XYZ file of N, CA and C in Angstrom:
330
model
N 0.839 -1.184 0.000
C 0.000 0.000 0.000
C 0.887 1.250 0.000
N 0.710 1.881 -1.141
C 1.341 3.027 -0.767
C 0.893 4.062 0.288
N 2.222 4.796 0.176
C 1.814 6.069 2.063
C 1.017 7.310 1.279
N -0.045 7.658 2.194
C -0.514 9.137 1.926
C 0.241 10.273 1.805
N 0.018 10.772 1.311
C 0.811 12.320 1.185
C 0.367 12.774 2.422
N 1.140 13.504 2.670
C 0.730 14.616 4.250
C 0.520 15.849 4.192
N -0.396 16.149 3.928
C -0.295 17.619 3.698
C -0.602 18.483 4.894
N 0.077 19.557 5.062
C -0.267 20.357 6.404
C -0.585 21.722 6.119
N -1.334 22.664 6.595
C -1.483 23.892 6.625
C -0.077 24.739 7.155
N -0.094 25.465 6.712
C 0.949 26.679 6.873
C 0.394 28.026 6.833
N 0.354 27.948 8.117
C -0.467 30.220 8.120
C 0.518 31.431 8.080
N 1.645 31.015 7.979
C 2.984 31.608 7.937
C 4.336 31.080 7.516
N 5.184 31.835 7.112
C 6.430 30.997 6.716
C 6.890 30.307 8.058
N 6.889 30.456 9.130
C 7.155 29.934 10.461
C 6.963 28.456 10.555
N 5.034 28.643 10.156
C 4.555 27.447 10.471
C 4.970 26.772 9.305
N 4.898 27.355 8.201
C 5.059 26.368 6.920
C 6.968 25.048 7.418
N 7.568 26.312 7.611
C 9.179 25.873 8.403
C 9.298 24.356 8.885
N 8.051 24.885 10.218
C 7.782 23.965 10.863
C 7.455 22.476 10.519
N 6.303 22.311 9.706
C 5.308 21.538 8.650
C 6.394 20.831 8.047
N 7.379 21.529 7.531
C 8.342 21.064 6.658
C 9.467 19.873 7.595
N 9.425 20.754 8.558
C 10.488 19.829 9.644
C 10.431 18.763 10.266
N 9.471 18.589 10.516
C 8.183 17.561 10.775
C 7.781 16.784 9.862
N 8.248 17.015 8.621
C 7.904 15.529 7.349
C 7.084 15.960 6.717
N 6.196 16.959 6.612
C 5.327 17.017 5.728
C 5.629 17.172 3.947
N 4.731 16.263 3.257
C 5.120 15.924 2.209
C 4.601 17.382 1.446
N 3.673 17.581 1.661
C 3.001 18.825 1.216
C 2.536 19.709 2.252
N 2.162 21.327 1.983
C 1.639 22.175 2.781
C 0.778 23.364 1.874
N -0.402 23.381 2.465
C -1.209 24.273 2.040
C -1.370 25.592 2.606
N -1.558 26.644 1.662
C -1.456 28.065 2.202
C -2.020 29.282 1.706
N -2.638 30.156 2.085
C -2.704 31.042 1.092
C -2.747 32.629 0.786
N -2.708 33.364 0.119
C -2.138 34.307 0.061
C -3.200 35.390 0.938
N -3.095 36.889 1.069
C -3.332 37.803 1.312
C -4.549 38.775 0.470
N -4.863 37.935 -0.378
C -5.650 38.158 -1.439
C -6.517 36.273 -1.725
N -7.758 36.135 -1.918
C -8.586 35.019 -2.199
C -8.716 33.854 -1.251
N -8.148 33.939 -0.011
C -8.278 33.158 0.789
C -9.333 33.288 1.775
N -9.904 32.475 2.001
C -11.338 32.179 3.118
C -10.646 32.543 4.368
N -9.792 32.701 4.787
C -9.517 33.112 6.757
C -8.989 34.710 5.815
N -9.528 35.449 5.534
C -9.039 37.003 5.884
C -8.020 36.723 7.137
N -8.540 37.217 8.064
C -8.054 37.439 9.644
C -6.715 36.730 9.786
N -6.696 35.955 9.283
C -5.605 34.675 9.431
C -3.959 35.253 8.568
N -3.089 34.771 9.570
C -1.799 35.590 9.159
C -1.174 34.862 7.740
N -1.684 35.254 6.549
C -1.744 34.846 5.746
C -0.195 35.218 4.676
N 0.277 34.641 3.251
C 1.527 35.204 2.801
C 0.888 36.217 2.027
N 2.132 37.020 1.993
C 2.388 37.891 0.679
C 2.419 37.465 -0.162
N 2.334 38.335 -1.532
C 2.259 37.616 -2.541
C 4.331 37.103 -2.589
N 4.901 38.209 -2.557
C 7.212 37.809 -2.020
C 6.615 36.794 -1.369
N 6.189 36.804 -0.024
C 6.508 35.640 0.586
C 6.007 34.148 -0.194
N 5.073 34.545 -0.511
C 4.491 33.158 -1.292
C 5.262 32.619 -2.643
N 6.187 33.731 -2.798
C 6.831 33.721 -3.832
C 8.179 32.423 -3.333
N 8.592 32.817 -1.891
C 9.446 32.601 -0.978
C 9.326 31.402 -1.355
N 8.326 31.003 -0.414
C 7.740 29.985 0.108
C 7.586 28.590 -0.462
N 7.216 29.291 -2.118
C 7.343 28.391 -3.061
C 8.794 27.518 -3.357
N 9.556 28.734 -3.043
C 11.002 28.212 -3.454
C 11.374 27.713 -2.513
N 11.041 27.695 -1.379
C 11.928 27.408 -0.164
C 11.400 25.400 0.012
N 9.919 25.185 -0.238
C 9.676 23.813 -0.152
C 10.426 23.443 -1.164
N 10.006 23.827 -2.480
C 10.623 23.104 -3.548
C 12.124 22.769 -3.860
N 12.362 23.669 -2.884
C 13.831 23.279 -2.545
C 14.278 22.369 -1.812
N 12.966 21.404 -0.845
C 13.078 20.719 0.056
C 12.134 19.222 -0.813
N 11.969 19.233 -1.327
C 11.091 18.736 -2.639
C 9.807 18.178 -1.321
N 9.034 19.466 -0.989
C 7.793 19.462 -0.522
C 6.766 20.339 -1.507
N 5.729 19.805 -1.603
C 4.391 20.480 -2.895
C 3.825 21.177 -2.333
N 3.626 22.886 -2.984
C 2.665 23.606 -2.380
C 0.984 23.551 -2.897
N 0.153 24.203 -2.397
C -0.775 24.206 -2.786
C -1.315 25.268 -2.218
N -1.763 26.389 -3.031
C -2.173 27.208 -2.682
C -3.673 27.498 -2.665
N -4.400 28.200 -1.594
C -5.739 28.337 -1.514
C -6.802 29.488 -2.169
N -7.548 29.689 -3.099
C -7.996 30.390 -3.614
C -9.726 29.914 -3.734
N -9.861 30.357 -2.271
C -11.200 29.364 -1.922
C -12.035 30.359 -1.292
N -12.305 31.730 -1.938
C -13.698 32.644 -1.192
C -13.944 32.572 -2.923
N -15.459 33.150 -3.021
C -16.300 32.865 -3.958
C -16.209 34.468 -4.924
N -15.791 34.609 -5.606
C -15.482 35.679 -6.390
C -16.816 36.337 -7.104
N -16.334 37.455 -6.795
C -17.479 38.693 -7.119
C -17.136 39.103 -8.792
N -18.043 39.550 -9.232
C -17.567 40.114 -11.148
C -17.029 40.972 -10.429
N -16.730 42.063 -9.957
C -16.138 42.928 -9.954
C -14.448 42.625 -9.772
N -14.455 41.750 -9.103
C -12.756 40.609 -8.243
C -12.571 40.370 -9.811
N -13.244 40.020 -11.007
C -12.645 38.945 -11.985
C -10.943 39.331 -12.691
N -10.607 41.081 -12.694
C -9.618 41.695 -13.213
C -8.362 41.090 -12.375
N -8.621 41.213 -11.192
C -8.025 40.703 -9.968
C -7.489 39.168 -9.547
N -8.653 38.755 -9.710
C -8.133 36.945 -9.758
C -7.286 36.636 -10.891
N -7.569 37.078 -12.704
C -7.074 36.826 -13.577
C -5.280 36.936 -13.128
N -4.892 38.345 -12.443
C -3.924 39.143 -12.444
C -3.162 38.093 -11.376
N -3.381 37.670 -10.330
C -3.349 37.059 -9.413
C -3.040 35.389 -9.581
N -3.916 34.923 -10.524
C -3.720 33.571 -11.089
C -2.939 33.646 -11.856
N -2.035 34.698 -13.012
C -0.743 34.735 -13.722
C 0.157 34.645 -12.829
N -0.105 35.692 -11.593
C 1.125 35.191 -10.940
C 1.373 34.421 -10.203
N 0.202 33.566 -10.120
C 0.836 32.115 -9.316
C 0.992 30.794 -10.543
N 0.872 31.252 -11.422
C 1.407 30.652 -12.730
C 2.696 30.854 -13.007
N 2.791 32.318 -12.570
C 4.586 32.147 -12.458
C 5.594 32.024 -11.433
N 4.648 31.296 -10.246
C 5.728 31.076 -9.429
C 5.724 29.794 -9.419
N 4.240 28.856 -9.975
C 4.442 27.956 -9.951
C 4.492 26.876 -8.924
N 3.407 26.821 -7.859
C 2.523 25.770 -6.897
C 2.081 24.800 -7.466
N 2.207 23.397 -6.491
C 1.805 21.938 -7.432
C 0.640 22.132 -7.020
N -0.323 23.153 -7.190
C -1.698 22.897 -7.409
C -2.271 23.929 -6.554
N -3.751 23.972 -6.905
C -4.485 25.562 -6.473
C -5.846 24.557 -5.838
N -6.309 25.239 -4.484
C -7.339 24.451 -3.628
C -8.469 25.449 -3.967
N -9.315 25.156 -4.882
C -10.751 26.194 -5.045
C -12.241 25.783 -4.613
N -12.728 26.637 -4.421
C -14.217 26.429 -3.691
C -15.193 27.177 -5.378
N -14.669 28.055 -5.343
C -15.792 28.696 -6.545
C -15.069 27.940 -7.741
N -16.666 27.429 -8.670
C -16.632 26.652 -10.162
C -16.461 27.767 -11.074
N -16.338 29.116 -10.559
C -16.055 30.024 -12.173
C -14.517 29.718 -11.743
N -14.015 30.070 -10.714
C -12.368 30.175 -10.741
C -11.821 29.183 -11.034
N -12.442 27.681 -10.329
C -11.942 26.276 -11.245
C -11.531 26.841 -12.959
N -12.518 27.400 -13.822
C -12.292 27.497 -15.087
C -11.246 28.507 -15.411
N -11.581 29.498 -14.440
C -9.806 30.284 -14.806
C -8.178 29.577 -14.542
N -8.746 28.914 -13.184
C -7.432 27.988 -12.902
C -7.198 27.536 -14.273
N -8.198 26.461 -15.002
C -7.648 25.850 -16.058
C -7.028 26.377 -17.146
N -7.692 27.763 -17.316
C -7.021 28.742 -18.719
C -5.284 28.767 -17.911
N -5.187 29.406 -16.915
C -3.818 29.286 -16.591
C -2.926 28.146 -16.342
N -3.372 27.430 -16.041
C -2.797 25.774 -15.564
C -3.339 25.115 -16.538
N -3.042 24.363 -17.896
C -3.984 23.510 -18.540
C -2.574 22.273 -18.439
N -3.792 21.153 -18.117
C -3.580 19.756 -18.151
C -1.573 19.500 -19.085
């Protein structure tokens, strides 16, 4: 049987650190912009930039969260936002809204 992946939350580069030190195969996180915990000490878009590099340097998978439900007015915003996590390049995006699933895909295709 193969082993589960482990994925852990990371609300900061601290905790992500941590997550990492501790074995985690993967860690989920998300930025300062489209994430469901506002309140929550969330990355920058640098840090997420960081962050990215710093697992993948540890060959741990990010996954970033883009999971509040987007307004037409947000759409200029998410587009702008989803290029640049196209160019930093996360093994994968955690979504709640089915319009942003379809933008994910224009930026991320198969």
């Amino acid at each position: 049987m193969k082993r589960p992946e482990i994925l852990s939350p990371a609300g900061n580069f601290e905790k992500m650190k941590s997550a990492i030190l501790y074995g985690a195969d993967a860690v989920y996180l998300a930025s300062d912009m489209f994430g469901m915990r506002a309140q929550a000490d969330n990355f920058t878009l640098d840090e997420l930039k960081e962050a990215t590099e710093y697992a993948h340097a540890r060959g741990v998978k990010i996954y970033v969260t883009v999971n509040t439900v987007a307004e037409e007015w947000e759409m200029e915003r998410m587009y702008r936002f989803l290029s640049y996590l196209n160019s930093v390049g996360p093994d994968g995006i955690i979504v709640q809204d089915l319009g942003v699933v379809r933008m994910v895909q224009e930026f991320f295709p198969k």
